[in-house]
Amino acid sequence: MASTNDLKNGLVLKLDGGQLWSVVEFQHVKPGKGPAFVRTKLKNVLSGKVVDKTFNAGVKVDTATIDKRDMQFSYMDGEYFVFMDMETYDQLMVDRKAVGDAANFLIEGFTASVAQHEGEVLFVELSASVELVVQETEPGVQGDRSTGGTKPATLETGHQIQVPLFITTGEKIKVDTRDSSYLGRVNS
């Protein structure tokens, strides 16, 4: 249990019959008239839905304990992703649904943060950017545009993103895992 005065970004609350909500934003408001309150923006941990919720100041809220551990992606086993805890060497099978969009950027050996609550995997988080090799892309055609052009490229994970025309097959590039955008070349 925590008070609304203890709210901070990233704190996970248990609301609405046990649903887990992560605090994205919060603001303590003391109007000139009336009692103080806390205005929050909450994101559902499982569905990703974002809602605004207001609490009276000083009200007790139920917090959830989330265990986040860095684990190494080992291999795919059917529809499951197998991660290994680097401290205990225990293996954990994670459902594709819990991995979410991180599946587009996972290759063997990558380290990811796996969040669990009461033994259930909630989500898998990668770093903000990863370095991947372009597996296939068409040669860029110059002169067919008025501004910087892009073309589709397939990464070594099979995920397709847009890259600048000068990128060639076999190059290593940096990709933003949040929106699949090209960030730059990687100098080897």
PDB file of C-alpha atoms in Angstrom:
ATOM      1  CA  MET A   1       0.000   0.000   0.000  1.00  0.00           C
ATOM      2  CA  ALA A   2       1.129   3.506  -0.799  1.00  0.00           C
ATOM      3  CA  SER A   3      -0.365   6.954  -0.570  1.00  0.00           C
ATOM      4  CA  THR A   4      -1.118   9.101  -3.623  1.00  0.00           C
ATOM      5  CA  ASN A   5       1.646  11.375  -2.264  1.00  0.00           C
ATOM      6  CA  ASP A   6       4.137   8.545  -2.993  1.00  0.00           C
ATOM      7  CA  LEU A   7       3.223   8.227  -6.695  1.00  0.00           C
ATOM      8  CA  LYS A   8       6.089   8.358  -9.185  1.00  0.00           C
ATOM      9  CA  ASN A   9       6.570   7.501 -12.860  1.00  0.00           C
ATOM     10  CA  GLY A  10       6.911   3.753 -13.457  1.00  0.00           C
ATOM     11  CA  LEU A  11       5.149   2.729 -10.223  1.00  0.00           C
ATOM     12  CA  VAL A  12       2.676  -0.112 -10.875  1.00  0.00           C
ATOM     13  CA  LEU A  13      -0.721   0.079  -9.171  1.00  0.00           C
ATOM     14  CA  LYS A  14      -3.302  -2.654  -8.675  1.00  0.00           C
ATOM     15  CA  LEU A  15      -6.708  -1.132  -9.496  1.00  0.00           C
ATOM     16  CA  ASP A  16     -10.152  -2.152 -10.752  1.00  0.00           C
ATOM     17  CA  GLY A  17     -10.241  -5.692  -9.381  1.00  0.00           C
ATOM     18  CA  GLY A  18      -6.559  -6.574  -9.710  1.00  0.00           C
ATOM     19  CA  GLN A  19      -5.667  -4.999 -13.071  1.00  0.00           C
ATOM     20  CA  LEU A  20      -2.118  -3.662 -13.240  1.00  0.00           C
ATOM     21  CA  TRP A  21      -1.639  -0.011 -14.236  1.00  0.00           C
ATOM     22  CA  SER A  22       1.693   1.764 -14.618  1.00  0.00           C
ATOM     23  CA  VAL A  23       1.960   5.475 -13.743  1.00  0.00           C
ATOM     24  CA  VAL A  24       3.009   7.357 -16.892  1.00  0.00           C
ATOM     25  CA  GLU A  25       2.442  10.907 -15.577  1.00  0.00           C
ATOM     26  CA  PHE A  26       1.229  12.446 -12.353  1.00  0.00           C
ATOM     27  CA  GLN A  27       0.535  15.962 -11.110  1.00  0.00           C
ATOM     28  CA  HIS A  28      -0.347  17.136  -7.622  1.00  0.00           C
ATOM     29  CA  VAL A  29      -2.995  19.865  -7.845  1.00  0.00           C
ATOM     30  CA  LYS A  30      -3.962  22.234  -5.018  1.00  0.00           C
ATOM     31  CA  PRO A  31      -6.837  24.363  -6.260  1.00  0.00           C
ATOM     32  CA  GLY A  32      -7.599  27.677  -4.545  1.00  0.00           C
ATOM     33  CA  LYS A  33     -10.881  26.250  -3.347  1.00  0.00           C
ATOM     34  CA  GLY A  34     -11.543  22.666  -2.328  1.00  0.00           C
ATOM     35  CA  PRO A  35      -9.310  19.714  -1.417  1.00  0.00           C
ATOM     36  CA  ALA A  36      -6.039  18.812  -3.133  1.00  0.00           C
ATOM     37  CA  PHE A  37      -5.987  15.961  -5.663  1.00  0.00           C
ATOM     38  CA  VAL A  38      -3.598  14.024  -7.866  1.00  0.00           C
ATOM     39  CA  ARG A  39      -4.192  13.882 -11.631  1.00  0.00           C
ATOM     40  CA  THR A  40      -2.561  10.815 -13.253  1.00  0.00           C
ATOM     41  CA  LYS A  41      -2.148   9.195 -16.633  1.00  0.00           C
ATOM     42  CA  LEU A  42      -2.102   5.398 -16.259  1.00  0.00           C
ATOM     43  CA  LYS A  43      -1.163   2.698 -18.784  1.00  0.00           C
ATOM     44  CA  ASN A  44      -2.553  -0.820 -18.520  1.00  0.00           C
ATOM     45  CA  VAL A  45       0.462  -3.143 -18.264  1.00  0.00           C
ATOM     46  CA  LEU A  46      -1.128  -5.958 -20.295  1.00  0.00           C
ATOM     47  CA  SER A  47      -3.246  -4.172 -22.916  1.00  0.00           C
ATOM     48  CA  GLY A  48      -1.306  -0.902 -23.275  1.00  0.00           C
ATOM     49  CA  LYS A  49      -4.510   1.147 -22.925  1.00  0.00           C
ATOM     50  CA  VAL A  50      -3.881   4.639 -21.487  1.00  0.00           C
ATOM     51  CA  VAL A  51      -6.442   6.365 -19.229  1.00  0.00           C
ATOM     52  CA  ASP A  52      -6.607   9.515 -17.115  1.00  0.00           C
ATOM     53  CA  LYS A  53      -7.548   9.000 -13.464  1.00  0.00           C
ATOM     54  CA  THR A  54      -7.886  11.449 -10.580  1.00  0.00           C
ATOM     55  CA  PHE A  55      -7.263  10.524  -6.939  1.00  0.00           C
ATOM     56  CA  ASN A  56      -7.953  12.569  -3.805  1.00  0.00           C
ATOM     57  CA  ALA A  57      -4.701  13.597  -2.113  1.00  0.00           C
ATOM     58  CA  GLY A  58      -3.519  11.249   0.631  1.00  0.00           C
ATOM     59  CA  VAL A  59      -5.721   8.309  -0.447  1.00  0.00           C
ATOM     60  CA  LYS A  60      -4.171   4.836  -0.120  1.00  0.00           C
ATOM     61  CA  VAL A  61      -3.580   2.923  -3.373  1.00  0.00           C
ATOM     62  CA  ASP A  62      -2.580  -0.717  -3.761  1.00  0.00           C
ATOM     63  CA  THR A  63       0.839  -1.170  -5.390  1.00  0.00           C
ATOM     64  CA  ALA A  64       2.016  -4.268  -7.245  1.00  0.00           C
ATOM     65  CA  THR A  65       5.487  -5.771  -7.024  1.00  0.00           C
ATOM     66  CA  ILE A  66       6.998  -6.164 -10.477  1.00  0.00           C
ATOM     67  CA  ASP A  67      10.179  -8.216 -10.775  1.00  0.00           C
ATOM     68  CA  LYS A  68      12.236  -6.949 -13.740  1.00  0.00           C
ATOM     69  CA  ARG A  69      15.266  -9.015 -14.661  1.00  0.00           C
ATOM     70  CA  ASP A  70      17.752  -8.808 -17.478  1.00  0.00           C
ATOM     71  CA  MET A  71      17.634 -12.073 -19.408  1.00  0.00           C
ATOM     72  CA  GLN A  72      19.315 -13.285 -22.567  1.00  0.00           C
ATOM     73  CA  PHE A  73      17.212 -14.481 -25.495  1.00  0.00           C
ATOM     74  CA  SER A  74      18.317 -18.052 -26.277  1.00  0.00           C
ATOM     75  CA  TYR A  75      16.058 -19.510 -28.984  1.00  0.00           C
ATOM     76  CA  MET A  76      12.514 -20.022 -30.284  1.00  0.00           C
ATOM     77  CA  ASP A  77      10.589 -23.122 -29.250  1.00  0.00           C
ATOM     78  CA  GLY A  78       7.474 -23.180 -31.421  1.00  0.00           C
ATOM     79  CA  GLU A  79       5.428 -20.122 -30.405  1.00  0.00           C
ATOM     80  CA  TYR A  80       7.501 -19.531 -27.280  1.00  0.00           C
ATOM     81  CA  PHE A  81      10.608 -17.410 -26.791  1.00  0.00           C
ATOM     82  CA  VAL A  82      13.131 -18.978 -24.418  1.00  0.00           C
ATOM     83  CA  PHE A  83      15.057 -16.562 -22.194  1.00  0.00           C
ATOM     84  CA  MET A  84      17.885 -17.426 -19.797  1.00  0.00           C
ATOM     85  CA  ASP A  85      18.477 -15.686 -16.472  1.00  0.00           C
ATOM     86  CA  MET A  86      22.142 -14.656 -16.544  1.00  0.00           C
ATOM     87  CA  GLU A  87      22.581 -15.096 -12.762  1.00  0.00           C
ATOM     88  CA  THR A  88      20.857 -18.427 -12.103  1.00  0.00           C
ATOM     89  CA  TYR A  89      20.959 -19.862 -15.665  1.00  0.00           C
ATOM     90  CA  ASP A  90      17.272 -20.792 -15.301  1.00  0.00           C
ATOM     91  CA  GLN A  91      15.334 -20.850 -18.564  1.00  0.00           C
ATOM     92  CA  LEU A  92      11.980 -19.132 -18.951  1.00  0.00           C
ATOM     93  CA  MET A  93       9.505 -19.768 -21.766  1.00  0.00           C
ATOM     94  CA  VAL A  94       7.651 -16.590 -22.734  1.00  0.00           C
ATOM     95  CA  ASP A  95       4.470 -16.478 -24.829  1.00  0.00           C
ATOM     96  CA  ARG A  96       4.573 -14.430 -28.078  1.00  0.00           C
ATOM     97  CA  LYS A  97       1.805 -12.170 -26.704  1.00  0.00           C
ATOM     98  CA  ALA A  98       3.968 -11.131 -23.735  1.00  0.00           C
ATOM     99  CA  VAL A  99       6.969 -10.467 -26.006  1.00  0.00           C
ATOM    100  CA  GLY A 100       4.890  -8.149 -28.209  1.00  0.00           C
ATOM    101  CA  ASP A 101       6.705  -5.881 -30.668  1.00  0.00           C
ATOM    102  CA  ALA A 102      10.096  -6.784 -29.161  1.00  0.00           C
ATOM    103  CA  ALA A 103       9.853  -9.983 -31.263  1.00  0.00           C
ATOM    104  CA  ASN A 104      10.684  -7.865 -34.340  1.00  0.00           C
ATOM    105  CA  PHE A 105      14.168  -7.158 -32.992  1.00  0.00           C
ATOM    106  CA  LEU A 106      15.186 -10.286 -31.049  1.00  0.00           C
ATOM    107  CA  ILE A 107      18.116 -12.394 -32.214  1.00  0.00           C
ATOM    108  CA  GLU A 108      19.977 -14.998 -30.195  1.00  0.00           C
ATOM    109  CA  GLY A 109      22.200 -13.463 -27.557  1.00  0.00           C
ATOM    110  CA  PHE A 110      20.284 -10.172 -27.157  1.00  0.00           C
ATOM    111  CA  THR A 111      19.606  -9.090 -23.584  1.00  0.00           C
ATOM    112  CA  ALA A 112      16.089  -7.969 -22.692  1.00  0.00           C
ATOM    113  CA  SER A 113      14.332  -6.905 -19.519  1.00  0.00           C
ATOM    114  CA  VAL A 114      11.613  -9.435 -18.603  1.00  0.00           C
ATOM    115  CA  ALA A 115       8.933  -8.159 -16.189  1.00  0.00           C
ATOM    116  CA  GLN A 116       7.060 -10.661 -14.016  1.00  0.00           C
ATOM    117  CA  HIS A 117       4.276 -10.360 -11.465  1.00  0.00           C
ATOM    118  CA  GLU A 118       3.505 -13.357  -9.234  1.00  0.00           C
ATOM    119  CA  GLY A 119       5.284 -15.718 -11.650  1.00  0.00           C
ATOM    120  CA  GLU A 120       3.422 -14.479 -14.746  1.00  0.00           C
ATOM    121  CA  VAL A 121       5.405 -12.721 -17.481  1.00  0.00           C
ATOM    122  CA  LEU A 122       3.818  -9.335 -18.193  1.00  0.00           C
ATOM    123  CA  PHE A 123       6.045  -7.919 -20.921  1.00  0.00           C
ATOM    124  CA  VAL A 124       9.506  -7.960 -22.471  1.00  0.00           C
ATOM    125  CA  GLU A 125      11.392  -4.692 -22.944  1.00  0.00           C
ATOM    126  CA  LEU A 126      14.418  -4.110 -25.163  1.00  0.00           C
ATOM    127  CA  SER A 127      16.861  -1.229 -25.015  1.00  0.00           C
ATOM    128  CA  ALA A 128      15.815   1.888 -26.959  1.00  0.00           C
ATOM    129  CA  SER A 129      17.934   0.872 -29.953  1.00  0.00           C
ATOM    130  CA  VAL A 130      19.492  -2.294 -31.376  1.00  0.00           C
ATOM    131  CA  GLU A 131      22.097  -2.998 -34.037  1.00  0.00           C
ATOM    132  CA  LEU A 132      20.972  -5.358 -36.800  1.00  0.00           C
ATOM    133  CA  VAL A 133      22.210  -6.406 -40.242  1.00  0.00           C
ATOM    134  CA  VAL A 134      20.194  -5.539 -43.365  1.00  0.00           C
ATOM    135  CA  GLN A 135      19.410  -8.912 -44.917  1.00  0.00           C
ATOM    136  CA  GLU A 136      17.826  -7.644 -48.127  1.00  0.00           C
ATOM    137  CA  THR A 137      17.126  -4.294 -49.778  1.00  0.00           C
ATOM    138  CA  GLU A 138      16.778  -3.005 -53.338  1.00  0.00           C
ATOM    139  CA  PRO A 139      19.493  -0.751 -54.755  1.00  0.00           C
ATOM    140  CA  GLY A 140      18.559   2.930 -54.357  1.00  0.00           C
ATOM    141  CA  VAL A 141      17.730   4.978 -57.467  1.00  0.00           C
ATOM    142  CA  GLN A 142      19.076   8.548 -57.324  1.00  0.00           C
ATOM    143  CA  GLY A 143      17.334  11.537 -58.910  1.00  0.00           C
ATOM    144  CA  ASP A 144      13.782  10.222 -58.525  1.00  0.00           C
ATOM    145  CA  ARG A 145      12.886  12.505 -55.614  1.00  0.00           C
ATOM    146  CA  SER A 146      12.927  16.066 -54.370  1.00  0.00           C
ATOM    147  CA  THR A 147      13.855  15.287 -50.734  1.00  0.00           C
ATOM    148  CA  GLY A 148      15.671  12.449 -48.929  1.00  0.00           C
ATOM    149  CA  GLY A 149      14.086   9.212 -50.087  1.00  0.00           C
ATOM    150  CA  THR A 150      13.630   5.891 -48.329  1.00  0.00           C
ATOM    151  CA  LYS A 151      13.176   2.303 -49.385  1.00  0.00           C
ATOM    152  CA  PRO A 152      12.064  -0.895 -47.610  1.00  0.00           C
ATOM    153  CA  ALA A 153      14.729  -3.137 -46.066  1.00  0.00           C
ATOM    154  CA  THR A 154      14.369  -6.542 -44.419  1.00  0.00           C
ATOM    155  CA  LEU A 155      16.430  -6.992 -41.241  1.00  0.00           C
ATOM    156  CA  GLU A 156      18.078 -10.234 -40.091  1.00  0.00           C
ATOM    157  CA  THR A 157      15.058 -10.849 -37.828  1.00  0.00           C
ATOM    158  CA  GLY A 158      12.698 -10.742 -40.834  1.00  0.00           C
ATOM    159  CA  HIS A 159      11.194  -7.385 -39.772  1.00  0.00           C
ATOM    160  CA  GLN A 160      10.856  -4.761 -42.506  1.00  0.00           C
ATOM    161  CA  ILE A 161      11.650  -1.062 -41.971  1.00  0.00           C
ATOM    162  CA  GLN A 162      12.261   2.041 -44.109  1.00  0.00           C
ATOM    163  CA  VAL A 163      15.916   3.025 -44.655  1.00  0.00           C
ATOM    164  CA  PRO A 164      17.660   5.771 -46.676  1.00  0.00           C
ATOM    165  CA  LEU A 165      18.517   5.011 -50.323  1.00  0.00           C
ATOM    166  CA  PHE A 166      22.273   4.690 -49.654  1.00  0.00           C
ATOM    167  CA  ILE A 167      21.906   1.617 -47.358  1.00  0.00           C
ATOM    168  CA  THR A 168      22.946  -1.671 -49.001  1.00  0.00           C
ATOM    169  CA  THR A 169      22.416  -5.352 -48.232  1.00  0.00           C
ATOM    170  CA  GLY A 170      24.798  -6.636 -45.548  1.00  0.00           C
ATOM    171  CA  GLU A 171      25.254  -3.297 -43.758  1.00  0.00           C
ATOM    172  CA  LYS A 172      24.819  -3.078 -39.993  1.00  0.00           C
ATOM    173  CA  ILE A 173      22.394  -0.352 -38.918  1.00  0.00           C
ATOM    174  CA  LYS A 174      20.978   1.017 -35.674  1.00  0.00           C
ATOM    175  CA  VAL A 175      17.178   0.756 -35.297  1.00  0.00           C
ATOM    176  CA  ASP A 176      14.852   2.384 -32.731  1.00  0.00           C
ATOM    177  CA  THR A 177      12.880  -0.442 -31.048  1.00  0.00           C
ATOM    178  CA  ARG A 178      10.011   1.850 -30.044  1.00  0.00           C
ATOM    179  CA  ASP A 179       8.919   2.896 -33.556  1.00  0.00           C
ATOM    180  CA  SER A 180      11.023   0.767 -35.969  1.00  0.00           C
ATOM    181  CA  SER A 181      12.792   3.847 -37.336  1.00  0.00           C
ATOM    182  CA  TYR A 182      16.266   3.918 -38.860  1.00  0.00           C
ATOM    183  CA  LEU A 183      18.786   5.713 -36.619  1.00  0.00           C
ATOM    184  CA  GLY A 184      22.051   5.378 -38.536  1.00  0.00           C
ATOM    185  CA  ARG A 185      24.855   3.172 -39.763  1.00  0.00           C
ATOM    186  CA  VAL A 186      27.052   1.244 -37.365  1.00  0.00           C
ATOM    187  CA  ASN A 187      30.774   1.672 -37.953  1.00  0.00           C
ATOM    188  CA  SER A 188      32.490  -1.689 -37.567  1.00  0.00           C
TER     189      SER A 188
END
